[in-house]
CSV table of C-alpha atoms in Angstrom, one decimal:
chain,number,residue,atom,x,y,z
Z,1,UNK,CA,-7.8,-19.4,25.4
Z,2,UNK,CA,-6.3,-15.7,25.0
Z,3,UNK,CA,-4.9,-15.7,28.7
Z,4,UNK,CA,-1.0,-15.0,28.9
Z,5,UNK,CA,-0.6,-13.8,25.3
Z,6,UNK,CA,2.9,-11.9,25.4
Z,7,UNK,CA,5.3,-13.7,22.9
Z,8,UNK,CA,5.6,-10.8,21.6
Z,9,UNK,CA,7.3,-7.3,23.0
Z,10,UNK,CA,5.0,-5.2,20.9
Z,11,UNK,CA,2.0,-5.6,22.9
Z,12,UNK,CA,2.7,-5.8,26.5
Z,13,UNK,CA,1.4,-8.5,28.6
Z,14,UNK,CA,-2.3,-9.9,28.5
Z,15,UNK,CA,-4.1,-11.8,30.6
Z,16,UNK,CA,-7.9,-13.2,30.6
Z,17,UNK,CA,-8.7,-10.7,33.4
Z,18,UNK,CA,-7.7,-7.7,31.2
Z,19,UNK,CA,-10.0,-5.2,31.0
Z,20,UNK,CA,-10.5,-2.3,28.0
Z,21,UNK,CA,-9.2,0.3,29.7
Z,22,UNK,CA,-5.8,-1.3,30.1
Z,23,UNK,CA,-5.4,-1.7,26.7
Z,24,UNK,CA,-3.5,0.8,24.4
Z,25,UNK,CA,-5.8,1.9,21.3
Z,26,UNK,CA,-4.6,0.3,18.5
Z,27,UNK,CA,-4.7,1.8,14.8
Z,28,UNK,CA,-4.4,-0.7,12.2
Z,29,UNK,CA,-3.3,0.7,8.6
Z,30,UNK,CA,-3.4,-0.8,5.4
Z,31,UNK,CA,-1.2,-2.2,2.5
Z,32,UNK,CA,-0.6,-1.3,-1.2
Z,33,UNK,CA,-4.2,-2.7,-2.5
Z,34,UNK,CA,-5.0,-3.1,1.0
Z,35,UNK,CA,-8.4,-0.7,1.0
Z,36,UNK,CA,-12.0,-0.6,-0.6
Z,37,UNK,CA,-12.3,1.9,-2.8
Z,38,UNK,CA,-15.5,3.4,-4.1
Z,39,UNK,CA,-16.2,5.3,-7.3
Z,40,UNK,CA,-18.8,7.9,-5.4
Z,41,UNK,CA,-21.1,9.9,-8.6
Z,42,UNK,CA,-20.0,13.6,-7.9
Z,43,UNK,CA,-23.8,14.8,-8.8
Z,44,UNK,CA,-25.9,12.4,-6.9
Z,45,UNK,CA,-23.6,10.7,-4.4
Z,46,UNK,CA,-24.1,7.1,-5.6
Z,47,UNK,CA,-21.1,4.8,-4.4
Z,48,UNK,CA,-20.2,2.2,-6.1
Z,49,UNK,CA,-17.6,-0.4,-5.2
Z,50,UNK,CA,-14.8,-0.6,-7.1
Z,51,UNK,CA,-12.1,-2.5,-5.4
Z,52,UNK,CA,-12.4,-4.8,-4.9
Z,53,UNK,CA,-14.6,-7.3,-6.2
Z,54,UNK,CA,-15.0,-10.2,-8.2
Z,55,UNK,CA,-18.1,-9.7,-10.3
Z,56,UNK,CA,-17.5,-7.5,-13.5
Z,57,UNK,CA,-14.2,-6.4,-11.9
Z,58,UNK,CA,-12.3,-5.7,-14.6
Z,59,UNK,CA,-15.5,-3.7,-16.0
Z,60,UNK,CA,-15.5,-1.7,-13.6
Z,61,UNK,CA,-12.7,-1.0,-12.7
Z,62,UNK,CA,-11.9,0.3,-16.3
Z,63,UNK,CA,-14.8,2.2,-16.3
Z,64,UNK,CA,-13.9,4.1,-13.0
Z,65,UNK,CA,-10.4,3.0,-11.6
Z,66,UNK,CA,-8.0,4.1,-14.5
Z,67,UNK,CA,-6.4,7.5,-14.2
Z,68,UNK,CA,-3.6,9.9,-15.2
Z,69,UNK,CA,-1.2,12.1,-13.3
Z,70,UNK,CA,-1.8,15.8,-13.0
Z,71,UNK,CA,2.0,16.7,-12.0
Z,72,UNK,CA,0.2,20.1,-11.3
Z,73,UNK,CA,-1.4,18.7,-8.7
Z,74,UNK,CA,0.5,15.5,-7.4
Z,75,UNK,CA,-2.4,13.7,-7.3
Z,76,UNK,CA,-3.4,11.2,-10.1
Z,77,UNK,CA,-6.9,11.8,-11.1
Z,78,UNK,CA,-9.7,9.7,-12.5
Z,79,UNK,CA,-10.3,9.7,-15.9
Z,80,UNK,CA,-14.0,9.3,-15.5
Z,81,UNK,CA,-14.5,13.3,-14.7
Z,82,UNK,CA,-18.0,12.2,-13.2
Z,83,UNK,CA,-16.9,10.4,-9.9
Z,84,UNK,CA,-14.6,10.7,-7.8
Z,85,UNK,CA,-12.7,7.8,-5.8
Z,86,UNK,CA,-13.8,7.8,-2.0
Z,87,UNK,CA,-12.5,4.8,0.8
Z,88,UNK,CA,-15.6,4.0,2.7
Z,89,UNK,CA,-14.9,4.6,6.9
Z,90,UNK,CA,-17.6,2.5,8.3
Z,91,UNK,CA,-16.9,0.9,11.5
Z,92,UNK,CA,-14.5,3.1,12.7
Z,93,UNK,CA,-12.2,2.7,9.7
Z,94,UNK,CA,-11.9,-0.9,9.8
Z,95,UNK,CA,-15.0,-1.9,7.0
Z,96,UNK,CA,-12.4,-0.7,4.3
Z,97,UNK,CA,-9.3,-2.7,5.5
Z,98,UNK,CA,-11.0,-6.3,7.0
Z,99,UNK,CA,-12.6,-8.4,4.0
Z,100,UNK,CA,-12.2,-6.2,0.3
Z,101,UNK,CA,-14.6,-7.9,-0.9
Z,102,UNK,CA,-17.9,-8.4,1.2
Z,103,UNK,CA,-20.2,-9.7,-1.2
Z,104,UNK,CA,-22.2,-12.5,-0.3
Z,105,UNK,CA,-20.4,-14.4,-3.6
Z,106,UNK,CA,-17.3,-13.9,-1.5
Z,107,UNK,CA,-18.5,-15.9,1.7
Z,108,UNK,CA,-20.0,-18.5,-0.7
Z,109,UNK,CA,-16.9,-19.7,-2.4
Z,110,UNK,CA,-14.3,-18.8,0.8
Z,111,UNK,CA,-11.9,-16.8,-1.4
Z,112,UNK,CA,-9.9,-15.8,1.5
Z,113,UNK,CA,-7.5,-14.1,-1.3
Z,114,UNK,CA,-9.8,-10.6,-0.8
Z,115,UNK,CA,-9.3,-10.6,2.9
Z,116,UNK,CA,-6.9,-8.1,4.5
Z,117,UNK,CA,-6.5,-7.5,7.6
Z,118,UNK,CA,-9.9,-9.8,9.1
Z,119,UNK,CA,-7.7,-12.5,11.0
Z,120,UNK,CA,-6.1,-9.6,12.7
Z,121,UNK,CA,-9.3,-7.9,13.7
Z,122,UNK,CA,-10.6,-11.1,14.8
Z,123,UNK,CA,-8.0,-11.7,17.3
Z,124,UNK,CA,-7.4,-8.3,18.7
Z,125,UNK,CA,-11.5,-8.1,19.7
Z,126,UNK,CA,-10.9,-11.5,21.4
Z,127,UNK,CA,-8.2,-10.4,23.2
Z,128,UNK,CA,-10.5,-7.3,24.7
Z,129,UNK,CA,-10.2,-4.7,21.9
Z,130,UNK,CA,-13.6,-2.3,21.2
Z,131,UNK,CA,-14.3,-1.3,17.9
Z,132,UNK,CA,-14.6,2.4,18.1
Z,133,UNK,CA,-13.1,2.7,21.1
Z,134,UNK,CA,-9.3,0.6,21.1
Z,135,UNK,CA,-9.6,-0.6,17.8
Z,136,UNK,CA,-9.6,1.8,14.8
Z,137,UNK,CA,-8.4,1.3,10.8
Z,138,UNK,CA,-7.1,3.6,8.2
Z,139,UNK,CA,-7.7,2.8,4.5
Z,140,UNK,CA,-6.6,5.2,1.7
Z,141,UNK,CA,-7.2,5.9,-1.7
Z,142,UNK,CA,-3.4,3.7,-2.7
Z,143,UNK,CA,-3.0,5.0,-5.4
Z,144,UNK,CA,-1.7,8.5,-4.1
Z,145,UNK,CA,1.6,9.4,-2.9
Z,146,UNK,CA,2.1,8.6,0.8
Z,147,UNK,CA,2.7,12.2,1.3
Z,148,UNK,CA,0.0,13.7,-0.4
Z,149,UNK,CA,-1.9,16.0,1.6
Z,150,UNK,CA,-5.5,14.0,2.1
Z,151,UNK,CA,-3.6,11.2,3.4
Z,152,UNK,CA,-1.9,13.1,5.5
Z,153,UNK,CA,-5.3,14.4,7.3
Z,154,UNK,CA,-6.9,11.8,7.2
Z,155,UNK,CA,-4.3,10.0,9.4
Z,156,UNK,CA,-4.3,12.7,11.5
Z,157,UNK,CA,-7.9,12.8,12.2
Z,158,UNK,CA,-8.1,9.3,12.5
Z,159,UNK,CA,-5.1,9.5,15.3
Z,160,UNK,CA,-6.4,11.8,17.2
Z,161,UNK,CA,-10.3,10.0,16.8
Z,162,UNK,CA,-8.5,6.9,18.5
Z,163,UNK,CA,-6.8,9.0,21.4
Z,164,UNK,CA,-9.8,11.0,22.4
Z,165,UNK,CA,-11.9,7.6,22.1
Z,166,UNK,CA,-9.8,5.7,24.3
Z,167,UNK,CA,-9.3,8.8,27.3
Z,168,UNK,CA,-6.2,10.2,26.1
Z,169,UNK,CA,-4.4,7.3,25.9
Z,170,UNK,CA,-1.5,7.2,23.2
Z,171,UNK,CA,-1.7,4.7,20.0
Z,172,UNK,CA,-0.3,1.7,18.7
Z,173,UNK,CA,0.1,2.3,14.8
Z,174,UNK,CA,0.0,-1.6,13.4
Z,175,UNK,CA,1.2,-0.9,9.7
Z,176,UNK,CA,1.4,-3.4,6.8
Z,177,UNK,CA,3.6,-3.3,3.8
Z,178,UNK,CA,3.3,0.6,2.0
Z,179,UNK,CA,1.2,1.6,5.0
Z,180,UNK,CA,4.7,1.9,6.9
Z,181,UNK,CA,5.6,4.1,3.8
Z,182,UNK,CA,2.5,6.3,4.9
Z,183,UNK,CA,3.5,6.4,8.5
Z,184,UNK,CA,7.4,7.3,7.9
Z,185,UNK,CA,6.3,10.1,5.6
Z,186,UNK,CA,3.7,11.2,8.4
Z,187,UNK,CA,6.6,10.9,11.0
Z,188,UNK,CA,8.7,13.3,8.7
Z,189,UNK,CA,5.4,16.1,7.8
Z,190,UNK,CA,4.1,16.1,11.1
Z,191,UNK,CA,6.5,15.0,13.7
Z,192,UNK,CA,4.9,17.0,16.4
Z,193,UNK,CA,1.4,15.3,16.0
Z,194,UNK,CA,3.3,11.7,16.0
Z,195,UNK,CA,5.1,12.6,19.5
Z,196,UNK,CA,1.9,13.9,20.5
Z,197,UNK,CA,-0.7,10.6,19.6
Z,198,UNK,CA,1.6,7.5,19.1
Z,199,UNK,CA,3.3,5.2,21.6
Z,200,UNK,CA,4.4,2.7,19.4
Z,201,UNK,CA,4.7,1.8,15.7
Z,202,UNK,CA,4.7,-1.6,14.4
Z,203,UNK,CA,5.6,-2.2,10.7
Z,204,UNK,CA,5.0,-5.9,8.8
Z,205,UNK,CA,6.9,-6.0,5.7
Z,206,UNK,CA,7.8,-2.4,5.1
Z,207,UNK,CA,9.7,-2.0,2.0
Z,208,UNK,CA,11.9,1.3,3.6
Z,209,UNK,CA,14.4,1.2,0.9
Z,210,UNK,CA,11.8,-0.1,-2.0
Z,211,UNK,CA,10.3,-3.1,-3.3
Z,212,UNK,CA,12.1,-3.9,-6.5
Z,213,UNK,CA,11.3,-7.4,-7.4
Z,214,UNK,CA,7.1,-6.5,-7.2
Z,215,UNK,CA,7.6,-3.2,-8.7
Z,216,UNK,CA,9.8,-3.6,-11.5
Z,217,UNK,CA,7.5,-6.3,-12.4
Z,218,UNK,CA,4.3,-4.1,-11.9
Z,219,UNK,CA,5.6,-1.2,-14.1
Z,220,UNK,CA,6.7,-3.4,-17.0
Z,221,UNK,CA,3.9,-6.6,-17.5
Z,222,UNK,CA,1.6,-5.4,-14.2
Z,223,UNK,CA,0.2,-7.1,-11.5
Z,224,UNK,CA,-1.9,-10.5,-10.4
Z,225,UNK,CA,-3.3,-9.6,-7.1
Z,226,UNK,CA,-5.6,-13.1,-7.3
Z,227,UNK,CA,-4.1,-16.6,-8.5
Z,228,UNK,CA,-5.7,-19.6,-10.0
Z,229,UNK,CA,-9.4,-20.1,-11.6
Z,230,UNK,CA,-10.7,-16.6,-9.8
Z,231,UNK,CA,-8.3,-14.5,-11.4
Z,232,UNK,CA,-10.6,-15.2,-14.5
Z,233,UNK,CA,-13.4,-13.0,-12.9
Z,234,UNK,CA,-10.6,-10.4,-11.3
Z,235,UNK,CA,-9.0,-7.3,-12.7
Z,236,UNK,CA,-6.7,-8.2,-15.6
Z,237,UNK,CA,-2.9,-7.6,-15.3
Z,238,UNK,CA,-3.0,-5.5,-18.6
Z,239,UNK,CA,-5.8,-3.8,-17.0
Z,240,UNK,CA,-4.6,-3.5,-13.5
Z,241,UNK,CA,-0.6,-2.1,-15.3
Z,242,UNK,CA,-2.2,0.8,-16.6
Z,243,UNK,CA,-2.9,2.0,-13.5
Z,244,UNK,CA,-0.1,1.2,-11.7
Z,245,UNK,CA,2.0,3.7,-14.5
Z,246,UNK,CA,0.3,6.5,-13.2
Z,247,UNK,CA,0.6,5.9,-9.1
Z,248,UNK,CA,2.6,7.4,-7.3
Z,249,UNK,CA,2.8,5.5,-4.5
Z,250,UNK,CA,4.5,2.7,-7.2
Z,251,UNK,CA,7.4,4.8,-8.3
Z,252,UNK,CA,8.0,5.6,-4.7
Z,253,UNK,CA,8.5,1.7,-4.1
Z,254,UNK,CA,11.0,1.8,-6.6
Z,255,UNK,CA,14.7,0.5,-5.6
Z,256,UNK,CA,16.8,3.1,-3.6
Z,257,UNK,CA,19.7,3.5,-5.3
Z,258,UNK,CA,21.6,4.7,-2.5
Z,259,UNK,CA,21.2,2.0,-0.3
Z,260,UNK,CA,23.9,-0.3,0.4
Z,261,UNK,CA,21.8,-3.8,-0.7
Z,262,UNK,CA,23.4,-7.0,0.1
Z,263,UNK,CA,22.3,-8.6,-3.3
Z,264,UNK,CA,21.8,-5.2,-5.5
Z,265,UNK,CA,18.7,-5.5,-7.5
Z,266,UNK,CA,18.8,-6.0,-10.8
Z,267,UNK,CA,16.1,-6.9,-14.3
Z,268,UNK,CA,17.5,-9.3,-16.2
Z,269,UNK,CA,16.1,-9.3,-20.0
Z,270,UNK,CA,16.9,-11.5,-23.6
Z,271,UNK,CA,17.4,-8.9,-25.9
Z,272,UNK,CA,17.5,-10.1,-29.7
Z,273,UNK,CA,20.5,-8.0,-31.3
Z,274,UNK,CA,21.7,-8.1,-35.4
Z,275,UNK,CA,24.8,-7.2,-36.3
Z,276,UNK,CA,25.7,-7.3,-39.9
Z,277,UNK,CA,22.8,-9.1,-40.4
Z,278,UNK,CA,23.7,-12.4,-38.0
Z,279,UNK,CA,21.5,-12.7,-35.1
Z,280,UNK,CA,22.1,-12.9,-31.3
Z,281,UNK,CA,19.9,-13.1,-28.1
Z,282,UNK,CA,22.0,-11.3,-24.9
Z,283,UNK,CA,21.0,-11.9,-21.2
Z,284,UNK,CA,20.9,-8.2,-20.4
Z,285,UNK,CA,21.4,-6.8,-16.4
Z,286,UNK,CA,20.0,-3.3,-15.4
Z,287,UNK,CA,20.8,-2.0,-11.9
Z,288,UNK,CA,18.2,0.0,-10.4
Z,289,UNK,CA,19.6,3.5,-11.8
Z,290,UNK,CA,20.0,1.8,-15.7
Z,291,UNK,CA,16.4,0.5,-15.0
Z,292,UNK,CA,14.9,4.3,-15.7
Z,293,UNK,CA,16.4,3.4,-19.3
Z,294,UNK,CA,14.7,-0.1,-19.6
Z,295,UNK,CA,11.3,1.6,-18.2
Z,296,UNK,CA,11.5,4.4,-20.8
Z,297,UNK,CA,12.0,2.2,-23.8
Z,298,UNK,CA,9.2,-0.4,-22.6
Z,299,UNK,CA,6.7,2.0,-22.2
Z,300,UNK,CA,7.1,4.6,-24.6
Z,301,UNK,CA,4.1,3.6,-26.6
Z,302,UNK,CA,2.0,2.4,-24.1
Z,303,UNK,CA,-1.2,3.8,-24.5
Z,304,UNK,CA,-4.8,3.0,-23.4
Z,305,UNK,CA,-8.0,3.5,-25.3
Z,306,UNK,CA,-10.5,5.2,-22.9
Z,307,UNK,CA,-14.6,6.1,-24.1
Z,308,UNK,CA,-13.2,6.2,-27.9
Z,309,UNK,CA,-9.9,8.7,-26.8
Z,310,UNK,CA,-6.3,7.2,-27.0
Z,311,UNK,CA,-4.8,8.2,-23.9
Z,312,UNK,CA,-0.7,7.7,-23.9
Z,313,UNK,CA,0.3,6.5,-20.9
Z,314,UNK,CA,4.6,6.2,-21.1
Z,315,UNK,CA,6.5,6.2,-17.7
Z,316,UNK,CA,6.0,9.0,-16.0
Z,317,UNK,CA,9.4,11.7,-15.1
Z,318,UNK,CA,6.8,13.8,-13.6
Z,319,UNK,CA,6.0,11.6,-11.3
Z,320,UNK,CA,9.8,9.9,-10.6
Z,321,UNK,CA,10.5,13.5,-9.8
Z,322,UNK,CA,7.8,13.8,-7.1
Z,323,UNK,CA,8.9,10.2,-5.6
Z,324,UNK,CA,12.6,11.5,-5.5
Z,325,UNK,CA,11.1,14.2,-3.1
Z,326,UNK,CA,9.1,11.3,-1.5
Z,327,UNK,CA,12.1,9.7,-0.2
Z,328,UNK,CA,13.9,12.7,0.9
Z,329,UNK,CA,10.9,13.3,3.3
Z,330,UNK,CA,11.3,9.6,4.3
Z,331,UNK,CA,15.0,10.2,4.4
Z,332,UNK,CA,14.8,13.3,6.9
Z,333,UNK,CA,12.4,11.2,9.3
Z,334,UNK,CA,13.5,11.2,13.1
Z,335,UNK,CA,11.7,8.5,15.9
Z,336,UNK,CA,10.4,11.3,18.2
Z,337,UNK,CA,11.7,10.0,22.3
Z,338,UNK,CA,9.7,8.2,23.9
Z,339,UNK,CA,7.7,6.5,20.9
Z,340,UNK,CA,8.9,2.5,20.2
Z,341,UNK,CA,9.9,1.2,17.0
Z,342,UNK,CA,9.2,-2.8,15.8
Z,343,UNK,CA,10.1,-3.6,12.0
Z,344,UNK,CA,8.9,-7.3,11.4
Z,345,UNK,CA,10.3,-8.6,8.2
Z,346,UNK,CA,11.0,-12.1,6.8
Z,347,UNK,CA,14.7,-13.5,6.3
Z,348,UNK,CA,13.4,-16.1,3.5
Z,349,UNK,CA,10.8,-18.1,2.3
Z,350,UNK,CA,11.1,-21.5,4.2
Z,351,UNK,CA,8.4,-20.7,6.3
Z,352,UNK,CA,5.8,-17.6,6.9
Z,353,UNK,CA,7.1,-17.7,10.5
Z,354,UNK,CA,10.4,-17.1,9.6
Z,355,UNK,CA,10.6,-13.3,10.8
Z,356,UNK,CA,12.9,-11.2,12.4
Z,357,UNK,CA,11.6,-8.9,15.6
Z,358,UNK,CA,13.5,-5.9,15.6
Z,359,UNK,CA,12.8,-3.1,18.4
Z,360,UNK,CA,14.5,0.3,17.8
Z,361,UNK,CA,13.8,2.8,21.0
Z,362,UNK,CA,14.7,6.4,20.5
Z,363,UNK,CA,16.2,6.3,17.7
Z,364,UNK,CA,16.8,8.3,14.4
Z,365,UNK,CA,15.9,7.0,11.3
C-alpha cells in the first residue's frame, strides 16, 4: 500500500522494502493551539489537563489558563500563582501534538476538531517511522514568544534527542503554522546548532510575514477554535480573547508592515459619527500600521474579573515592543548550506489540495 510513495521532493523516495535505518528522523512541531497543556500544582505536582478538552473547558481553563504579561520577564505568567503551565512529553514528544484531547468522550463522539497532527503520525509509522527512534514531536507552552528562552531549549534538546536516537543522522523539522515561526527564530538564535542537527525544514502554512485576517480578529472579538453544537462545551471566545491579549506569540503574528503584500491588509469597521447633532455610519479602513490605533481604542477598558480582583487587560505596547524585536530576529535569519528549505502554502480556497511546493536550497532568508 505505502510502496513508491515520492510525490513529494521533501521526503526522498520510499519503497515497501525500506528499512528504519534509511529513513531521516523526522521532528514534527506544532501550531498555534496545536499542544496539550497542563496546569501542573507547584506544591504537590498534580497535572491537570487544561487544553484542551471538552468537559468544563471553559472552567478550567479560567481557572488556570488566563495570564498577564510580565514585560520584566517576556514571559506571560499565570495568574493562578499556585500552578504552573507544563506541555506533557510522553511518547517522545508526540502525546502533546497527536489527539488534544484524549479523553474517552472524545473517541465516543469522533470530534476530529481536537486532533492535530494524528493523521500525520499515522502515516509516517506506516511508512517505517519508530516512535522514539525516527519519529519525535515538539509541543510548547503557545502562548510564549517563539524566541523566549524555554522554547528555545527545549527544541534544542529535543533535536539533538532525535539525532543521537537515530545514529547521528540529521533531521527533518515537519513544522505547522506558528511552529515555522519557532523554527525561523531558532534558525536566527542558534544557527550553529541548526547546521549542526537539521537536514531539511518543511513548513505548512507558515504565516512569515503575519497572519492578519486570524489575528486582527483574535485581538478584537477572540477566537472559535471548535465550530457547531461542541463549541457549547468548548472554551468561550470571550474567554479564550483574554488570553490571547496577553501572548506574545499573537502580536508577533501581527501584519508586517514592511512587506510588500499583494492585497495590503486591512479592518474595515462602521463607525457611527454626529456632527451637529445629525447622524452618520462610515465604512472605516485601517492598514496594518493605523490598526495599533483601532487596537488601542477597542481595548482600553477591557478588563477581566479574576478570584474577586479586576484585572485590566488593554493591548499590550509592552509586548508589541518585544514582537518588534521578534521579527528582527526572524528578519536576520540565514538558511545555513547544506540544509533544504520547503514552504507549502495554499493559493485559495477551492480546494485543500490546492498548494504550492516551493523548495529553496541554500539560500538566505
Amino acid at each position: 500500500m505505502f510502496g513508491k510513495l515520492s510525490s513529494c521532493p521533501c521526503f526522498g523516495e520510499w519503497s515497501s522494502d525500506t528499512t528504519e535505518t534509511d529513513l531521516d528522523p523526522v521532528l514534527l512541531v506544532s501550531g498555534m493551539g496545536g499542544s496539550i497543556l497542563h496546569s501542573k500544582k507547584k506544591k504537590f505536582g498534580f497535572e491537570t489537563r487544561v487544553w484542551v478538552r471538552i468537559l468544563l473547558a471553559d472552567l478550567e481553563f479560567r481557572k488556570k489558563l488566563w495570564s498577564v504579561y510580565n514585560p520584566a520577564t517576556g514571559y506571560t505568567e499565570t495568574l493562578d500563582d499556585a500552578t504552573e503551565i507544563v506541555v506533557p512529553d510522553d511518547d517522545y514528544g508526540l502525546y502533546a501534538i497527536d489527539i488534544l484531547d484524549p479523553s474517552l468522550v472524545i473517541k465516543l463522539i469522533h470530534l476530529t476538531e481536537v486532533y492535530h497532527f494524528h493523521a500525520m503520525i499515522d502515516m509516517l509509522v506506516k511508512c517505517g517511522y519508530k516512535k522514539g527512534t525516527t519519529l519525535f514531536g515538539y509541543g510548547y507552552d503557545f502562548r510564549q514568544s517563539n524566541r523566549i528562552d524555554k522554547l528555545m531549549e527545549g527544541l534544542k534538546v529535543k533535536l539533538k534527542a532525535a539525532h543521537e536516537a537515530s545514529g547521528g543522522r540529521k533531521v527533518n523539522i515537519i513544522s505547522h503554522s506558528m511552529g515555522g515561526l519557532l523554527v525561523l527564530c531558532f534558525l536566527s538564535l542558534h544557527n550553529d546548532v541548526f547546521s549542526k542537527y537539521v537536514n531539511k525544514w518543511i513548513c505548512i502554512a507558515c504565516p512569515f510575514q503575519g497572519a492578519p485576517g486570524c489575528i486582527n480578529d483574535s485581538l478584537l472579538t477572540g477566537l472559535q477554535f471548535v465550530e457547531g453544537f461542541e463549541s457549547f462545551f468548548f472554551v468561550s471566545r470571550w474567554t479564550m480573547h483574554q488570553l490571547l491579549v496577553e501572548c506574545p506569540s499573537v502580536y508577533e503574528m501581527l501584519a508586517n508592515p514592511e512587506f510588500k503584500w499583494k492585497k495590503q491588509p486591512e479592518i474595515q469597521v462602521w463607525r457611527k459619527h454626529s456632527v451637529d447633532g445629525e447622524a452618520s455610519v462610515d465604512l472605516e479602513s485601517y492598514s496594518p500600521i493605523e490598526s495599533i490605533t483601532l487596537f488601542e481604542e477597542a481595548l482600553r477598558r477591557n478588563e477581566l474579573n479574576y478570584d474577586g480582583q479586576t484585572v485590566a487587560l488593554p493591548f499590550n505596547f509592552e509586548i508589541l515592543k518585544w514582537a518588534a524585536g521578534t521579527r528582527q530576529v526572524m528578519y536576520d535569519a540565514k538558511l545555513p548550506d547544506g540544509v533544504c528549505f520547503y514552504n507549502i502554502y495554499g493559493t485559495s480556497f477551492d480546494t485543500p489540495f490546492d498548494v504550492w511546493y516551493l523548495w529553496f536550497g541554500n539560500i538566505s532568508n
